[in-house]
């Protein structure tokens, strides 16, 4: 089309737009909702990522952080760190803190700091004194600060005293914030901040204890990232067996950044699903609008307008209206980071900076535009080819078949581009591909389901009920709502069922099945010289219980087949094994809760080269095979072992499990502590409290974790995630509801004619309401059945194949899905029907 025709199309489009946006409110709402979801989620994720990056020094606690497990630096290592700037030493250990009289105790995450802490930022407490002054020793008593939750849990007040290990500490202030908390990772218990000297006095810093030592360096002002990387490389060259984990200010919280990225990708895909669902609403709105404009289109064609000109006029109008929806969505998306910056501060200790993020908004706008075009091209193309005589004669645009091939190909090409963009902008392209593929498959299957429902209605035997006969006729008649309603509501309900089943199964595993299999307690940091006395005490306190104890060390995988793990590309699902320190053990016999799947176990008196048994699933994800070698750094020494076998590990049992189990000769003479579990089906809450009290009093250095308390914390985390996931699913469901109401509204004109003709032929209002109710019930039930099946399959795949957990179908989810489907279809349908039945017959009959 030349510029003259384009200008003419713009002029006619502008004139028709003077009538306003009537009939396009749902169109605009669908586009705005999807764009806001995609743009908002990505903007918030970028805000958090930027906040972490900009505050890297504060969040890390320095320009560089060197982390060691179970040991402190050697004099040579300490001298090396001091060469590059001011150093602060922190030590973290999970232990029990108890009241002075021993009447109560609880688990804490103890963090010991020196006088130089913090190098960046500030520790905020209810006192104005420096943190070093608040936790220093006074009259033989060390100070401590803790958050309010610890005071509440033990019924304490400022000035009260608690016992950590063998040392008494005075609680001198309430801990409000600590600048580097996020880099220390997630904790299962309240913080207790003390001094390094205080922790040493407690007796908890013993050889082999599970203590995490952090050494943070404040480098000279102006130190570049290249210089930091040079120091990291030098550390590797000078101390190749140090086994320390090194982070810099640009990588202050890698786990948080990774989780935020994954979660934002997931929510983006859900938002895209909502936008695709909204695309059905776009198609309905465009079709209804063109149907209402058939007289105008006929006039254009009668006066000599070409089909291309007609197509251009209405495409311009659709794009203008879509632009309004996209603009509204972008405004909402731009506001989200500012709202999140206030909300997230109260939920997680992470920075979030408000701002406008053009990249995130541009991506959302692009998705909105492409969805509009993908769903608008076909109805526009169909209207382009309908002759003027047919437009004047017929009621609408239905029944005209597919438009010419160029429009079909264009719509398909845009849809493919949309899928490619969704996968291309995702960090985990495998998951994105599965998600997009599942959405496309569900879209196609729902079209088949809609056609199948119409076919069954058409071929159903003749029934005596007039209302049911009318309902079945309405389901399959030309221009019926069935395809649109099944498609729009089906996608939203399928996503809702999938997420509800995943959430329900997770909760069931955590709070249902697992406690029946799980031990009552985990005991950590049992010293080698105390393990027999500890076992004797447990046997006396819980004679019916079963105590399992194993040696426990911490190790970091350094190399596989002599190749540095940093140079190995590992799939995301297996990368966690090679990231950070792992708990490891040695054993003469295979663990109880695992079975050999490949290879053989070593003899009890084995004394050859070091061997290791690897978890089969994790080994497969990394790409290991029998005979491969694994180099692990333990206590500053690299140990290389050959893989002798693979084990199927029952992680869900919550018993003692390790990815790597070594032959006993591997760590001969290495200092280590012990890990134990106690399982007692007969123990009551009071029994568990008594056991916990006895162990804490007699073995103050042993950390006791009550499994029920840990499960409660995990449940809270799952609940918080579930809120976000349900909100995302809610966005898709809202889009479905909008499309549903739009589809019903688009069909109202035909319903008015049907109702008037039927009333003229003697049908009562009651008969018509019953017929319409039965029609909506049939469509709603068909949609719900599909959603239950498709959502059940999707949830099963995620739970069993990705999470590796047993899956169960939850009846309450099925019932709620059917109820939601019927309420939405029947409810919205009857609201529109009631208005339809109120029209007077004469004006309608005159138009026929």
CSV table of C-alpha atoms in Angstrom, one decimal, residues 253-704:
chain,number,residue,atom,x,y,z
A,253,UNK,CA,24.7,-12.7,47.2
A,254,UNK,CA,24.8,-15.3,44.3
A,255,UNK,CA,22.1,-17.5,45.7
A,256,UNK,CA,19.7,-14.6,46.1
A,257,UNK,CA,20.4,-13.3,42.6
A,258,UNK,CA,20.0,-16.7,41.1
A,259,UNK,CA,16.7,-17.3,43.0
A,260,UNK,CA,15.3,-13.9,42.0
A,261,UNK,CA,16.2,-14.6,38.4
A,262,UNK,CA,14.5,-18.0,38.4
A,263,UNK,CA,11.4,-16.7,40.2
A,264,UNK,CA,11.1,-13.7,37.9
A,265,UNK,CA,11.4,-16.0,34.8
A,266,UNK,CA,8.7,-18.2,36.2
A,267,UNK,CA,6.4,-15.3,36.9
A,268,UNK,CA,7.2,-13.8,33.5
A,269,UNK,CA,6.1,-17.0,31.8
A,270,UNK,CA,2.9,-17.0,33.9
A,271,UNK,CA,2.3,-13.3,32.9
A,272,UNK,CA,2.9,-14.3,29.3
A,273,UNK,CA,0.3,-17.0,29.7
A,274,UNK,CA,-2.1,-14.4,31.0
A,275,UNK,CA,-1.4,-12.3,28.0
A,276,UNK,CA,-2.0,-15.2,25.6
A,277,UNK,CA,-5.3,-15.9,27.4
A,278,UNK,CA,-6.0,-12.2,27.0
A,279,UNK,CA,-5.3,-12.6,23.3
A,280,UNK,CA,-8.4,-14.7,23.0
A,281,UNK,CA,-10.3,-11.7,24.4
A,282,UNK,CA,-8.6,-9.6,21.7
A,283,UNK,CA,-9.8,-11.9,19.0
A,284,UNK,CA,-13.4,-11.9,20.5
A,285,UNK,CA,-13.4,-8.1,20.8
A,286,UNK,CA,-12.1,-7.6,17.2
A,287,UNK,CA,-14.6,-10.1,15.8
A,288,UNK,CA,-17.5,-8.5,17.7
A,289,UNK,CA,-16.4,-5.0,16.7
A,290,UNK,CA,-16.1,-6.0,13.0
A,291,UNK,CA,-19.5,-7.7,13.2
A,292,UNK,CA,-21.0,-4.5,14.5
A,293,UNK,CA,-19.2,-2.6,11.7
A,294,UNK,CA,-20.3,-4.9,8.8
A,295,UNK,CA,-22.6,-2.2,7.4
A,296,UNK,CA,-19.7,0.3,7.4
A,297,UNK,CA,-17.4,-2.2,5.8
A,298,UNK,CA,-20.1,-3.0,3.2
A,299,UNK,CA,-20.4,0.7,2.4
A,300,UNK,CA,-16.6,1.1,2.0
A,301,UNK,CA,-16.5,-1.8,-0.4
A,302,UNK,CA,-19.6,-0.6,-2.3
A,303,UNK,CA,-17.9,2.8,-2.8
A,304,UNK,CA,-14.8,1.1,-4.3
A,305,UNK,CA,-12.6,0.6,-1.3
A,306,UNK,CA,-10.1,-2.2,-1.7
A,307,UNK,CA,-9.9,-5.1,0.7
A,308,UNK,CA,-6.4,-3.9,1.6
A,309,UNK,CA,-7.7,-0.5,2.5
A,310,UNK,CA,-10.5,-2.0,4.7
A,311,UNK,CA,-7.9,-4.2,6.4
A,312,UNK,CA,-5.6,-1.2,7.0
A,313,UNK,CA,-8.4,1.0,8.5
A,314,UNK,CA,-9.3,-1.5,11.1
A,315,UNK,CA,-5.8,-2.7,11.8
A,316,UNK,CA,-4.9,0.9,12.6
A,317,UNK,CA,-7.8,1.2,14.9
A,318,UNK,CA,-6.9,-2.1,16.7
A,319,UNK,CA,-3.3,-1.0,17.1
A,320,UNK,CA,-4.4,2.4,18.6
A,321,UNK,CA,-6.7,0.6,21.1
A,322,UNK,CA,-3.9,-1.9,21.9
A,323,UNK,CA,-1.6,1.1,22.4
A,324,UNK,CA,-4.0,2.4,25.1
A,325,UNK,CA,-3.9,-1.0,26.8
A,326,UNK,CA,-0.1,-1.3,26.6
A,327,UNK,CA,0.3,2.2,27.9
A,328,UNK,CA,-1.9,1.5,30.9
A,329,UNK,CA,0.0,-1.8,31.6
A,330,UNK,CA,3.4,0.0,31.3
A,331,UNK,CA,2.3,2.6,33.9
A,332,UNK,CA,1.2,-0.1,36.3
A,333,UNK,CA,4.5,-2.0,35.6
A,334,UNK,CA,6.6,1.2,36.2
A,335,UNK,CA,4.9,1.7,39.6
A,336,UNK,CA,5.6,-1.8,40.9
A,337,UNK,CA,9.3,-1.3,41.7
A,338,UNK,CA,8.4,1.7,43.9
A,339,UNK,CA,5.8,-0.3,45.7
A,340,UNK,CA,8.0,-3.3,46.1
A,341,UNK,CA,10.9,-1.2,47.5
A,342,UNK,CA,8.7,-0.6,50.6
A,343,UNK,CA,7.0,-4.0,50.8
A,344,UNK,CA,10.1,-6.2,50.4
A,345,UNK,CA,12.0,-4.4,53.2
A,346,UNK,CA,9.5,-5.8,55.6
A,347,UNK,CA,9.6,-9.4,54.2
A,348,UNK,CA,13.3,-10.0,53.3
A,349,UNK,CA,16.5,-8.3,54.2
A,350,UNK,CA,17.3,-7.3,50.6
A,351,UNK,CA,17.7,-3.9,49.0
A,352,UNK,CA,15.3,-2.8,46.3
A,353,UNK,CA,15.6,0.4,44.4
A,354,UNK,CA,12.6,2.0,42.7
A,355,UNK,CA,13.1,3.3,39.2
A,356,UNK,CA,12.1,3.0,35.6
A,357,UNK,CA,13.6,0.0,33.8
A,358,UNK,CA,13.3,0.6,30.0
A,359,UNK,CA,14.4,-2.9,29.1
A,360,UNK,CA,11.7,-4.6,31.2
A,361,UNK,CA,9.0,-2.2,30.0
A,362,UNK,CA,10.1,-2.6,26.3
A,363,UNK,CA,9.9,-6.3,26.5
A,364,UNK,CA,6.4,-6.2,28.0
A,365,UNK,CA,5.3,-3.7,25.4
A,366,UNK,CA,6.7,-6.0,22.6
A,367,UNK,CA,4.9,-9.0,24.0
A,368,UNK,CA,1.6,-7.0,24.2
A,369,UNK,CA,1.9,-5.8,20.6
A,370,UNK,CA,2.8,-9.2,19.3
A,371,UNK,CA,-0.1,-10.9,21.1
A,372,UNK,CA,-2.5,-8.3,19.7
A,373,UNK,CA,-1.3,-8.8,16.2
A,374,UNK,CA,-1.3,-12.6,16.5
A,375,UNK,CA,-5.0,-12.7,17.6
A,376,UNK,CA,-6.3,-9.8,15.5
A,377,UNK,CA,-4.9,-10.7,12.1
A,378,UNK,CA,-7.3,-13.6,11.4
A,379,UNK,CA,-10.6,-11.8,12.1
A,380,UNK,CA,-9.3,-8.8,10.2
A,381,UNK,CA,-8.3,-11.0,7.3
A,382,UNK,CA,-11.7,-12.7,7.3
A,383,UNK,CA,-13.6,-9.4,7.2
A,384,UNK,CA,-11.3,-8.2,4.3
A,385,UNK,CA,-12.5,-11.0,2.0
A,386,UNK,CA,-16.2,-11.0,2.8
A,387,UNK,CA,-18.1,-9.5,-0.2
A,388,UNK,CA,-20.3,-6.5,0.4
A,389,UNK,CA,-23.5,-8.3,-0.6
A,390,UNK,CA,-22.9,-11.0,2.0
A,391,UNK,CA,-22.2,-8.3,4.6
A,392,UNK,CA,-25.5,-6.7,3.9
A,393,UNK,CA,-27.5,-9.9,3.9
A,394,UNK,CA,-26.0,-11.9,6.8
A,395,UNK,CA,-26.2,-11.4,10.5
A,396,UNK,CA,-22.5,-11.5,11.1
A,397,UNK,CA,-19.0,-12.6,10.1
A,398,UNK,CA,-19.2,-16.2,11.4
A,399,UNK,CA,-19.2,-19.2,9.1
A,400,UNK,CA,-16.9,-17.7,6.5
A,401,UNK,CA,-14.1,-20.1,7.1
A,402,UNK,CA,-10.4,-19.3,7.2
A,403,UNK,CA,-9.1,-16.1,5.6
A,404,UNK,CA,-6.6,-16.2,2.8
A,405,UNK,CA,-3.3,-17.9,3.3
A,406,UNK,CA,-1.2,-14.7,3.8
A,407,UNK,CA,-3.1,-13.9,7.0
A,408,UNK,CA,-2.9,-17.4,8.4
A,409,UNK,CA,0.8,-17.5,7.7
A,410,UNK,CA,1.3,-14.0,9.2
A,411,UNK,CA,-0.6,-15.0,12.4
A,412,UNK,CA,1.4,-18.2,12.7
A,413,UNK,CA,4.7,-16.4,12.1
A,414,UNK,CA,3.9,-13.9,14.9
A,415,UNK,CA,3.0,-16.7,17.3
A,416,UNK,CA,6.3,-18.5,16.5
A,417,UNK,CA,8.2,-15.2,17.1
A,418,UNK,CA,6.4,-14.8,20.4
A,419,UNK,CA,7.4,-18.2,21.5
A,420,UNK,CA,11.0,-17.7,20.4
A,421,UNK,CA,11.2,-14.4,22.3
A,422,UNK,CA,9.8,-16.0,25.4
A,423,UNK,CA,12.4,-18.7,25.3
A,424,UNK,CA,15.2,-16.4,24.2
A,425,UNK,CA,14.7,-13.9,27.1
A,426,UNK,CA,14.6,-16.7,29.7
A,427,UNK,CA,17.8,-17.7,31.6
A,428,UNK,CA,16.6,-21.4,31.8
A,429,UNK,CA,15.6,-22.1,28.3
A,430,UNK,CA,14.8,-25.7,28.9
A,431,UNK,CA,12.1,-24.8,31.4
A,432,UNK,CA,10.9,-21.9,29.2
A,433,UNK,CA,10.6,-24.2,26.2
A,434,UNK,CA,8.6,-26.8,28.2
A,435,UNK,CA,6.3,-24.0,29.5
A,436,UNK,CA,5.8,-22.4,26.1
A,437,UNK,CA,5.3,-25.8,24.5
A,438,UNK,CA,2.8,-26.8,27.1
A,439,UNK,CA,0.9,-23.6,26.7
A,440,UNK,CA,0.7,-24.0,22.9
A,441,UNK,CA,-0.3,-27.7,23.3
A,442,UNK,CA,-3.0,-26.7,25.8
A,443,UNK,CA,-4.2,-24.0,23.4
A,444,UNK,CA,-4.5,-26.5,20.5
A,445,UNK,CA,-6.1,-29.2,22.7
A,446,UNK,CA,-8.6,-26.7,24.1
A,447,UNK,CA,-9.7,-25.9,20.5
A,448,UNK,CA,-10.2,-29.6,20.0
A,449,UNK,CA,-12.1,-29.9,23.3
A,450,UNK,CA,-14.4,-27.0,22.2
A,451,UNK,CA,-15.0,-28.7,18.9
A,452,UNK,CA,-15.6,-32.1,20.6
A,453,UNK,CA,-18.2,-30.6,22.9
A,454,UNK,CA,-20.0,-29.1,20.0
A,455,UNK,CA,-19.8,-32.3,18.1
A,456,UNK,CA,-21.2,-34.3,21.0
A,457,UNK,CA,-24.0,-31.7,21.4
A,458,UNK,CA,-24.8,-31.9,17.8
A,459,UNK,CA,-25.0,-35.7,17.7
A,460,UNK,CA,-26.7,-36.1,21.1
A,461,UNK,CA,-30.0,-38.0,21.0
A,462,UNK,CA,-33.2,-36.0,21.0
A,463,UNK,CA,-34.3,-35.2,24.5
A,464,UNK,CA,-37.8,-34.4,25.8
A,465,UNK,CA,-36.8,-31.4,27.8
A,466,UNK,CA,-37.3,-28.2,25.8
A,467,UNK,CA,-34.7,-26.3,27.9
A,468,UNK,CA,-32.1,-29.0,27.5
A,469,UNK,CA,-32.8,-29.2,23.8
A,470,UNK,CA,-32.3,-25.5,23.4
A,471,UNK,CA,-29.1,-25.6,25.5
A,472,UNK,CA,-27.6,-28.4,23.3
A,473,UNK,CA,-28.5,-26.4,20.2
A,474,UNK,CA,-26.9,-23.2,21.6
A,475,UNK,CA,-23.7,-25.2,22.3
A,476,UNK,CA,-23.2,-26.2,18.7
A,477,UNK,CA,-25.0,-23.5,16.6
A,478,UNK,CA,-23.0,-21.2,14.3
A,479,UNK,CA,-21.4,-18.4,16.2
A,480,UNK,CA,-21.7,-20.4,19.5
A,481,UNK,CA,-19.7,-19.2,22.5
A,482,UNK,CA,-18.3,-22.7,23.2
A,483,UNK,CA,-14.8,-22.4,21.5
A,484,UNK,CA,-14.1,-19.0,23.1
A,485,UNK,CA,-15.3,-19.9,26.6
A,486,UNK,CA,-13.5,-23.3,26.6
A,487,UNK,CA,-10.3,-21.7,25.3
A,488,UNK,CA,-10.1,-18.7,27.6
A,489,UNK,CA,-11.3,-20.3,30.8
A,490,UNK,CA,-9.5,-23.5,30.2
A,491,UNK,CA,-6.0,-22.0,30.0
A,492,UNK,CA,-6.6,-20.0,33.2
A,493,UNK,CA,-8.0,-22.9,35.1
A,494,UNK,CA,-5.3,-25.3,33.9
A,495,UNK,CA,-2.6,-23.0,35.3
A,496,UNK,CA,-4.5,-22.6,38.5
A,497,UNK,CA,-4.9,-26.4,38.9
A,498,UNK,CA,-1.2,-27.0,38.1
A,499,UNK,CA,0.0,-24.5,40.7
A,500,UNK,CA,-2.6,-25.6,43.3
A,501,UNK,CA,-1.5,-29.2,43.0
A,502,UNK,CA,2.2,-28.4,43.2
A,503,UNK,CA,1.6,-26.3,46.3
A,504,UNK,CA,-0.7,-28.9,47.9
A,505,UNK,CA,1.8,-31.7,47.2
A,506,UNK,CA,4.6,-29.7,48.7
A,507,UNK,CA,2.6,-29.0,51.8
A,508,UNK,CA,1.5,-32.6,52.0
A,509,UNK,CA,5.1,-33.8,51.8
A,510,UNK,CA,6.3,-31.3,54.4
A,511,UNK,CA,3.5,-31.5,56.9
A,512,UNK,CA,1.9,-34.8,56.1
A,513,UNK,CA,4.0,-37.8,55.0
A,514,UNK,CA,7.5,-36.6,56.1
A,515,UNK,CA,6.9,-36.3,59.8
A,516,UNK,CA,5.8,-40.0,59.9
A,517,UNK,CA,9.1,-41.0,58.4
A,518,UNK,CA,11.4,-38.3,59.7
A,519,UNK,CA,13.4,-38.5,62.9
A,520,UNK,CA,12.5,-36.5,66.0
A,521,UNK,CA,15.9,-34.8,66.3
A,522,UNK,CA,19.1,-34.0,64.4
A,523,UNK,CA,22.2,-33.6,66.6
A,524,UNK,CA,25.2,-31.8,65.1
A,525,UNK,CA,28.7,-31.2,66.3
A,526,UNK,CA,29.0,-34.2,68.6
A,527,UNK,CA,32.7,-34.3,69.5
A,528,UNK,CA,34.6,-37.5,68.9
A,529,UNK,CA,35.5,-37.8,72.6
A,530,UNK,CA,31.9,-37.3,73.7
A,531,UNK,CA,30.0,-39.5,71.2
A,532,UNK,CA,29.8,-42.6,73.4
A,533,UNK,CA,28.7,-40.6,76.5
A,534,UNK,CA,26.2,-38.8,74.3
A,535,UNK,CA,24.8,-42.1,73.0
A,536,UNK,CA,24.5,-43.4,76.6
A,537,UNK,CA,22.5,-40.3,77.6
A,538,UNK,CA,20.1,-40.6,74.7
A,539,UNK,CA,19.5,-44.3,75.4
A,540,UNK,CA,18.7,-43.4,79.0
A,541,UNK,CA,16.3,-40.6,78.1
A,542,UNK,CA,14.7,-42.3,75.1
A,543,UNK,CA,14.9,-46.1,75.7
A,544,UNK,CA,12.4,-46.7,72.9
A,545,UNK,CA,14.2,-44.5,70.4
A,546,UNK,CA,16.6,-45.4,67.6
A,547,UNK,CA,19.8,-43.4,67.5
A,548,UNK,CA,21.8,-43.3,64.3
A,549,UNK,CA,25.3,-41.7,64.3
A,550,UNK,CA,27.8,-41.0,61.5
A,551,UNK,CA,31.0,-39.1,61.2
A,552,UNK,CA,30.6,-35.7,59.7
A,553,UNK,CA,33.0,-33.4,57.8
A,554,UNK,CA,32.7,-30.5,55.4
A,555,UNK,CA,34.3,-30.6,52.0
A,556,UNK,CA,34.3,-28.7,48.7
A,557,UNK,CA,34.5,-30.4,45.3
A,558,UNK,CA,37.5,-28.9,43.6
A,559,UNK,CA,38.0,-31.0,40.5
A,560,UNK,CA,36.4,-33.8,38.5
A,561,UNK,CA,38.9,-36.1,36.7
A,562,UNK,CA,41.6,-33.5,37.5
A,563,UNK,CA,39.6,-30.7,35.8
A,564,UNK,CA,38.8,-27.6,37.9
A,565,UNK,CA,35.0,-27.5,38.5
A,566,UNK,CA,35.0,-23.8,37.6
A,567,UNK,CA,35.8,-24.9,34.0
A,568,UNK,CA,33.1,-27.5,33.8
A,569,UNK,CA,29.6,-26.7,32.5
A,570,UNK,CA,27.0,-28.4,34.6
A,571,UNK,CA,23.2,-28.3,34.1
A,572,UNK,CA,21.5,-26.0,36.7
A,573,UNK,CA,19.8,-29.0,38.4
A,574,UNK,CA,23.2,-30.5,39.4
A,575,UNK,CA,25.2,-27.3,39.9
A,576,UNK,CA,24.3,-27.1,43.6
A,577,UNK,CA,26.5,-30.1,44.3
A,578,UNK,CA,29.6,-28.3,43.1
A,579,UNK,CA,28.7,-25.0,44.6
A,580,UNK,CA,29.9,-24.3,48.2
A,581,UNK,CA,30.8,-26.8,50.9
A,582,UNK,CA,29.0,-30.2,51.2
A,583,UNK,CA,28.5,-32.4,54.2
A,584,UNK,CA,30.5,-35.6,53.6
A,585,UNK,CA,31.1,-38.8,55.6
A,586,UNK,CA,32.8,-42.2,55.5
A,587,UNK,CA,31.4,-45.6,56.2
A,588,UNK,CA,32.3,-49.3,56.1
A,589,UNK,CA,28.8,-50.4,55.0
A,590,UNK,CA,26.2,-48.9,52.7
A,591,UNK,CA,23.8,-46.5,54.4
A,592,UNK,CA,20.4,-47.9,55.4
A,593,UNK,CA,18.2,-45.5,53.5
A,594,UNK,CA,19.9,-46.0,50.1
A,595,UNK,CA,20.4,-48.8,47.6
A,596,UNK,CA,23.2,-49.5,45.2
A,597,UNK,CA,22.2,-48.9,41.6
A,598,UNK,CA,25.6,-49.4,40.0
A,599,UNK,CA,29.0,-50.7,41.1
A,600,UNK,CA,29.9,-52.5,44.3
A,601,UNK,CA,30.6,-51.5,47.9
A,602,UNK,CA,34.1,-51.7,49.3
A,603,UNK,CA,35.1,-54.5,51.8
A,604,UNK,CA,34.9,-53.6,55.5
A,605,UNK,CA,38.7,-53.8,55.9
A,606,UNK,CA,39.4,-51.9,52.6
A,607,UNK,CA,42.8,-50.2,52.7
A,608,UNK,CA,43.5,-49.3,49.0
A,609,UNK,CA,43.1,-46.0,47.1
A,610,UNK,CA,40.4,-43.7,48.4
A,611,UNK,CA,37.0,-44.6,47.1
A,612,UNK,CA,33.7,-42.7,47.1
A,613,UNK,CA,30.0,-43.7,46.7
A,614,UNK,CA,28.0,-41.0,44.8
A,615,UNK,CA,24.3,-40.3,44.8
A,616,UNK,CA,23.0,-41.7,41.5
A,617,UNK,CA,20.6,-38.9,40.6
A,618,UNK,CA,23.1,-36.1,41.3
A,619,UNK,CA,25.9,-38.0,39.7
A,620,UNK,CA,23.9,-38.4,36.5
A,621,UNK,CA,23.0,-34.7,36.5
A,622,UNK,CA,26.7,-33.8,36.7
A,623,UNK,CA,27.7,-36.5,34.1
A,624,UNK,CA,29.7,-38.8,36.3
A,625,UNK,CA,30.4,-42.4,35.6
A,626,UNK,CA,32.0,-45.3,37.5
A,627,UNK,CA,35.8,-44.9,37.6
A,628,UNK,CA,35.8,-41.1,37.5
A,629,UNK,CA,37.7,-39.2,40.1
A,630,UNK,CA,36.5,-36.5,42.5
A,631,UNK,CA,38.9,-34.2,44.3
A,632,UNK,CA,37.5,-32.7,47.5
A,633,UNK,CA,39.1,-30.2,49.8
A,634,UNK,CA,38.7,-31.1,53.5
A,635,UNK,CA,40.4,-29.0,56.2
A,636,UNK,CA,42.7,-27.4,53.8
A,637,UNK,CA,43.9,-30.6,52.1
A,638,UNK,CA,42.9,-31.9,48.7
A,639,UNK,CA,41.8,-35.6,48.6
A,640,UNK,CA,41.2,-37.4,45.4
A,641,UNK,CA,38.9,-40.5,45.4
A,642,UNK,CA,37.6,-42.8,42.6
A,643,UNK,CA,33.9,-43.4,42.2
A,644,UNK,CA,33.2,-47.0,43.2
A,645,UNK,CA,29.4,-47.1,43.0
A,646,UNK,CA,26.3,-45.0,42.7
A,647,UNK,CA,23.4,-45.0,45.3
A,648,UNK,CA,19.7,-44.3,45.0
A,649,UNK,CA,19.2,-41.9,47.9
A,650,UNK,CA,15.8,-41.5,49.7
A,651,UNK,CA,16.1,-37.8,50.4
A,652,UNK,CA,12.5,-37.5,51.3
A,653,UNK,CA,13.0,-39.7,54.3
A,654,UNK,CA,14.8,-36.8,56.1
A,655,UNK,CA,17.2,-39.3,57.5
A,656,UNK,CA,21.0,-38.9,57.4
A,657,UNK,CA,21.9,-38.7,53.7
A,658,UNK,CA,25.0,-37.6,51.9
A,659,UNK,CA,25.8,-37.0,48.3
A,660,UNK,CA,29.3,-38.5,48.8
A,661,UNK,CA,30.2,-41.3,51.2
A,662,UNK,CA,33.9,-42.2,51.3
A,663,UNK,CA,35.8,-45.3,52.2
A,664,UNK,CA,37.0,-45.1,55.9
A,665,UNK,CA,40.7,-45.0,55.0
A,666,UNK,CA,40.2,-41.7,53.0
A,667,UNK,CA,40.1,-39.5,56.1
A,668,UNK,CA,42.2,-41.5,58.5
A,669,UNK,CA,43.3,-39.3,61.4
A,670,UNK,CA,41.4,-36.2,60.2
A,671,UNK,CA,39.6,-34.4,63.1
A,672,UNK,CA,35.9,-34.4,62.8
A,673,UNK,CA,32.6,-34.3,64.7
A,674,UNK,CA,29.6,-36.6,64.5
A,675,UNK,CA,26.1,-36.2,63.3
A,676,UNK,CA,23.2,-38.2,64.8
A,677,UNK,CA,19.4,-38.6,64.5
A,678,UNK,CA,16.9,-39.9,67.0
A,679,UNK,CA,13.7,-41.4,65.9
A,680,UNK,CA,11.1,-42.3,68.6
A,681,UNK,CA,7.5,-42.8,67.5
A,682,UNK,CA,6.3,-43.0,71.1
A,683,UNK,CA,7.8,-39.6,72.1
A,684,UNK,CA,5.3,-36.9,73.1
A,685,UNK,CA,5.9,-33.1,73.0
A,686,UNK,CA,6.8,-33.2,76.7
A,687,UNK,CA,9.2,-36.1,76.1
A,688,UNK,CA,10.9,-34.2,73.3
A,689,UNK,CA,11.3,-31.2,75.5
A,690,UNK,CA,12.8,-33.3,78.3
A,691,UNK,CA,15.2,-35.0,75.9
A,692,UNK,CA,16.3,-31.6,74.4
A,693,UNK,CA,16.8,-30.1,77.9
A,694,UNK,CA,18.9,-33.0,79.1
A,695,UNK,CA,21.1,-33.0,76.1
A,696,UNK,CA,21.6,-29.2,76.1
A,697,UNK,CA,22.5,-29.3,79.8
A,698,UNK,CA,25.0,-32.2,79.6
A,699,UNK,CA,26.4,-31.5,76.1
A,700,UNK,CA,26.3,-27.7,75.6
A,701,UNK,CA,28.4,-27.8,72.5
A,702,UNK,CA,26.0,-30.2,70.7
A,703,UNK,CA,23.5,-28.5,68.4
A,704,UNK,CA,20.0,-30.0,68.6
